[in-house]
Short mmCIF file of C-alpha atoms in Angstrom, two decimals:
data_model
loop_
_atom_site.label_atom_id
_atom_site.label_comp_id
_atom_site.label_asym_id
_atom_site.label_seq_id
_atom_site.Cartn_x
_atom_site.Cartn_y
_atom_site.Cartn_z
CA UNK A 1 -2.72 312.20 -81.77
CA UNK A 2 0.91 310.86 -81.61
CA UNK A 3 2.11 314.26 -80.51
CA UNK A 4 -0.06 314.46 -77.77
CA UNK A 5 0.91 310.72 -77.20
CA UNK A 6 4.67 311.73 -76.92
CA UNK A 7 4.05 314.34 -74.82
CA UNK A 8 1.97 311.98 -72.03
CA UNK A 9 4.96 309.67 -72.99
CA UNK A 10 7.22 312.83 -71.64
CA UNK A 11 5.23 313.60 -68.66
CA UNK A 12 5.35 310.18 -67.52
CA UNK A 13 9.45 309.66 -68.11
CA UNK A 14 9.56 313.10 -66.37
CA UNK A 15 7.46 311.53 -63.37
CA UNK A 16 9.23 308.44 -62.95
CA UNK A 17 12.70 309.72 -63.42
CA UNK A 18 11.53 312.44 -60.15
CA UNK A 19 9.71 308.96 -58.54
CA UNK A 20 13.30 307.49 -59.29
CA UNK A 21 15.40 310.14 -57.65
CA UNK A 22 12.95 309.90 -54.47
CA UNK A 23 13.04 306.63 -54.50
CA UNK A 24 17.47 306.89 -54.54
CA UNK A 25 17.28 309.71 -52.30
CA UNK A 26 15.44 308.00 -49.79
CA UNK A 27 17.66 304.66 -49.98
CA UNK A 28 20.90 306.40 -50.50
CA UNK A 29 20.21 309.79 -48.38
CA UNK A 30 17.85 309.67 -46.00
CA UNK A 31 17.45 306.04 -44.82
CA UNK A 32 21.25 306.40 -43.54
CA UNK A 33 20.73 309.47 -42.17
CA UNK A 34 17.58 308.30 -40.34
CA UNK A 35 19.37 305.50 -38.91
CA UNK A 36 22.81 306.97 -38.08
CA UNK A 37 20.33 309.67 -36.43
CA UNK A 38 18.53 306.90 -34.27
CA UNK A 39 22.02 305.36 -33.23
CA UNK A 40 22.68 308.92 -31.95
CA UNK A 41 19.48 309.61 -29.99
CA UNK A 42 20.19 305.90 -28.47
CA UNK A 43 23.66 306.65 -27.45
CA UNK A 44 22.35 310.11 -26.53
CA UNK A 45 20.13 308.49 -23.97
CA UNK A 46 23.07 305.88 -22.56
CA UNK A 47 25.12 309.17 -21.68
CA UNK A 48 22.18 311.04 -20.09
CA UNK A 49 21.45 308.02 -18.11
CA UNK A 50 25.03 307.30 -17.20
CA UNK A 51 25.50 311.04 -16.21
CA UNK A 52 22.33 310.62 -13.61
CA UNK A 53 23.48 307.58 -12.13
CA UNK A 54 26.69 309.57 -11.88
CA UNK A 55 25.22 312.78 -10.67
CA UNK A 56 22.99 310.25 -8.37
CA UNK A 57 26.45 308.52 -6.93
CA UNK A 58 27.96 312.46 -6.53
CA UNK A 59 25.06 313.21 -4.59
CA UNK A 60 25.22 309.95 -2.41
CA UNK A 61 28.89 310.14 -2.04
CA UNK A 62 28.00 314.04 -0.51
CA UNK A 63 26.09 312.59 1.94
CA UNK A 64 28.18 309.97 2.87
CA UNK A 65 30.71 312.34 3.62
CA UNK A 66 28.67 314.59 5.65
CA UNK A 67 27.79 311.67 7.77
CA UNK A 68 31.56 310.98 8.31
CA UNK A 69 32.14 314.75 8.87
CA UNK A 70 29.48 314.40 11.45
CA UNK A 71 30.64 311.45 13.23
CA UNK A 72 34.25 312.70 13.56
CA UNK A 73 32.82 316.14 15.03
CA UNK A 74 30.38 313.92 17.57
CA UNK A 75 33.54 312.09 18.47
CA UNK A 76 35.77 315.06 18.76
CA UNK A 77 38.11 313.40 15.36
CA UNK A 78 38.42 310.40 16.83
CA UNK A 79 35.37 308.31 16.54
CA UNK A 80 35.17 304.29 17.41
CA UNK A 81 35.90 301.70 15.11
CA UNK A 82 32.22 299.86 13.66
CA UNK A 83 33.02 296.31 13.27
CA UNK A 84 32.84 294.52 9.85
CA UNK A 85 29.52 292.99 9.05
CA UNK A 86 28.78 289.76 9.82
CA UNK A 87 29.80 290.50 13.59
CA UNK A 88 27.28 288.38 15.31
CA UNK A 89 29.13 285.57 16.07
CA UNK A 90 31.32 287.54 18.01
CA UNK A 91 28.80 289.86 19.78
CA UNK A 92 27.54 286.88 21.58
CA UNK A 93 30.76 285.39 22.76
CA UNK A 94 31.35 288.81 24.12
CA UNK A 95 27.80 288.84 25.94
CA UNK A 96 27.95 285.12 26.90
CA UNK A 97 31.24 286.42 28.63
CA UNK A 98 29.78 289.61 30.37
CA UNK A 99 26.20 287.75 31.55
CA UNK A 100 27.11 284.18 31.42
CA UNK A 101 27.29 283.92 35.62
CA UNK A 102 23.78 285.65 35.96
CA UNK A 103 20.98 284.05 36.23
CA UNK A 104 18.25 283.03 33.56
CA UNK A 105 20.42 284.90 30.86
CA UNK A 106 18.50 285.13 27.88
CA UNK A 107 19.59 286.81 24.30
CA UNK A 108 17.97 286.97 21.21
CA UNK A 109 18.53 289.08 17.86
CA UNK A 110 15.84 290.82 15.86
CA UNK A 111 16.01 291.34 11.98
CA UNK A 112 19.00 293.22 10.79
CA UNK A 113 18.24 296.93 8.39
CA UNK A 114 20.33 299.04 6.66
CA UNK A 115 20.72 302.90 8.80
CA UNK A 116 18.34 304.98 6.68
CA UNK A 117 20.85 307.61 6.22
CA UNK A 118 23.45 304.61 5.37
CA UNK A 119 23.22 301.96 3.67
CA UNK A 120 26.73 299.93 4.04
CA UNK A 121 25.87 300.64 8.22
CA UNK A 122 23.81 297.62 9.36
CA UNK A 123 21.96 298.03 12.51
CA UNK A 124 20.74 294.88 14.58
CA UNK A 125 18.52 294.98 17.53
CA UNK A 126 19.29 292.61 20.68
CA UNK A 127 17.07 291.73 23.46
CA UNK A 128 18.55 290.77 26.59
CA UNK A 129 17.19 289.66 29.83
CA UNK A 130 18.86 287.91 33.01
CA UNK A 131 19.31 288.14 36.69
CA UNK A 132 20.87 289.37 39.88
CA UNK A 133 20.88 288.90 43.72
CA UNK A 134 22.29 292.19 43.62
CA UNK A 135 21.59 295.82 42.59
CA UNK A 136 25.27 296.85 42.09
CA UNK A 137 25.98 293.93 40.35
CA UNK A 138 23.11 294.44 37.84
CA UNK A 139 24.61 298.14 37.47
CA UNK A 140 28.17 296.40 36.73
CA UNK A 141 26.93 294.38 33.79
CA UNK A 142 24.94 297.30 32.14
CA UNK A 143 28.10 299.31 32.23
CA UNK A 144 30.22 297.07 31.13
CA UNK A 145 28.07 296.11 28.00
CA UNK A 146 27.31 300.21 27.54
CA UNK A 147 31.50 300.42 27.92
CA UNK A 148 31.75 297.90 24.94
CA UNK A 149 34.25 298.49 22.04
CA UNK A 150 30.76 297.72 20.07
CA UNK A 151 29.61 300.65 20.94
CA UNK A 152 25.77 299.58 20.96
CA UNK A 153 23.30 301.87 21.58
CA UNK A 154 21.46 301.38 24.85
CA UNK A 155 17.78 302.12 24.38
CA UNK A 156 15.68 300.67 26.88
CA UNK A 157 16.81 299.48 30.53
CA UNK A 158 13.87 297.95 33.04
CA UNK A 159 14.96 296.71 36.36
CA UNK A 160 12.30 294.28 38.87
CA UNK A 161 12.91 293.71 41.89
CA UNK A 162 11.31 290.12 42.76
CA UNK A 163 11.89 290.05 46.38
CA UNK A 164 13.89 287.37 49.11
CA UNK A 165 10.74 285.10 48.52
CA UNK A 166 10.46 284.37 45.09
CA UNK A 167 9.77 280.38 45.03
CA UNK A 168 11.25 280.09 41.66
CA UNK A 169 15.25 281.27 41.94
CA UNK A 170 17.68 279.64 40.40
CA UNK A 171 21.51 279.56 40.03
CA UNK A 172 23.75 280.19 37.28
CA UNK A 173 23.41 276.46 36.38
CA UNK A 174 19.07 276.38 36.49
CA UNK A 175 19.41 274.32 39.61
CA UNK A 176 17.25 275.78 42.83
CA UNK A 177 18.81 277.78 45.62
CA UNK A 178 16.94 278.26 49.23
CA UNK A 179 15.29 281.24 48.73
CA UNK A 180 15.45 282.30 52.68
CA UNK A 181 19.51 282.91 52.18
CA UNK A 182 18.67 285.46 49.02
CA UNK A 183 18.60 288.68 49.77
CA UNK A 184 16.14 289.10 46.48
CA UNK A 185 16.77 288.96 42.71
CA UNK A 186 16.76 291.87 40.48
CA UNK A 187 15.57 291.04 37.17
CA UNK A 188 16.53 293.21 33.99
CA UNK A 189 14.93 293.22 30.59
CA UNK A 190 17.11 295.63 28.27
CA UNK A 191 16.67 296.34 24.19
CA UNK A 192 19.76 297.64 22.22
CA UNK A 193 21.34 298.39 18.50
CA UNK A 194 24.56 297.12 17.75
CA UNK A 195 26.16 298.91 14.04
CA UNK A 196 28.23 296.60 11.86
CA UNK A 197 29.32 298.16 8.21
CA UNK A 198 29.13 296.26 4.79
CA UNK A 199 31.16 297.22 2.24
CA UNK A 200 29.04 295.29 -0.64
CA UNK A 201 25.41 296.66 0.61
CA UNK A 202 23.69 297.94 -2.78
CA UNK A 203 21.20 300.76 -2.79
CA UNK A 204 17.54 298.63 -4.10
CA UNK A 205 17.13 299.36 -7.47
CA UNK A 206 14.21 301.78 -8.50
CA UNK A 207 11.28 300.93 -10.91
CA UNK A 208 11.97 303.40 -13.61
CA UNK A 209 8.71 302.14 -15.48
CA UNK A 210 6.79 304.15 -13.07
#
């Protein structure tokens, strides 16, 4: 009986000096290991997400420069100048000064957005409308907004001809005029883009959840 009693008593050192070394290896071994190992797969996954956002900016930059090639071919390698963003402030001194002797001059801006293939290019639509006795003179102020160092981009033109006996023309000032020494009044609606280019415009971030 005490034999067999030692050798349980063996088994059991045996079993808890190999439970021991487990339990070392584990605290001493592998629990570093595991950890050092999960500090790499973290950093691991900063540098692949760093190289995408710089693989995304290589792309980006690719196009951006394909877009300038383009726009120095267009303009034969010397294209116009795009104002710096915010230009607005400017674009209606210059149209107060090109339709300001018309008559019922009216301007209003619609809600700026970034060029689709651009970001940093900012386009802004402009609705004009105002009045002439005469054709030419109509022609003169189209041109001369078209002629623009602006450059905007024309898009729609519509021209009215109200006839010598409209009851409701007025001069530059909104005061009547006797409408039997008019020759008629040419009235012009026009829509147009004017480009202005922000430096600081940011790309929207993406959900990467999704």
């Amino acid at each position: 009986m005490n034999l067999k009693r030692e050798v349980m008593s063996l088994k059991e050192l045996i079993l808890l000096g190999i439970l021991i070394i487990l339990a070392a290896y584990y605290f001493v071994v592998h629990g570093p290991i595991e950890k050092q190992t999960a500090e790499y797969e973290s950093k691991l996954a900063e540098i692949d997400l760093e190289l995408q956002i710089a693989q995304q900016k290589a792309v980006e930059k690719i196009k951006m420069q394909e877009s300038i090639d383009a726009i120095f071919a267009r303009y034969d390698g010397n294209p116009p100048m795009i104002p710096a963003y915010n230009n607005i402030n400017f674009i209606m001194g210059e149209l107060n000064g090109i339709l300001g002797n018309t008559y019922d001059y009216n301007l209003s801006f619609g809600a700026e957005t970034a060029d689709e293939n651009n970001i940093k290019i900012i386009r802004r639509p402009i609705a004009i409308s105002f009045s002439t006795q005469k054709y030419s003179d109509a022609v003169a102020k189209i041109k001369t907004i078209n002629e623009s160092e602006n450059k905007y981009l024309i898009q729609n033109v519509s021209v009215f001809d109200s006839g010598a006996n409209s009851s409701v023309l007025t001069n530059p000032f909104g005061d009547p005029v006797n409408s039997t020494k008019n020759s008629g009044r040419y009235n012009i609606v026009m829509t147009m883009t004017s480009f202005e280019y922000k430096a600081d415009a940011q790309a929207p971030q993406e959900d990467i959840s999704q």
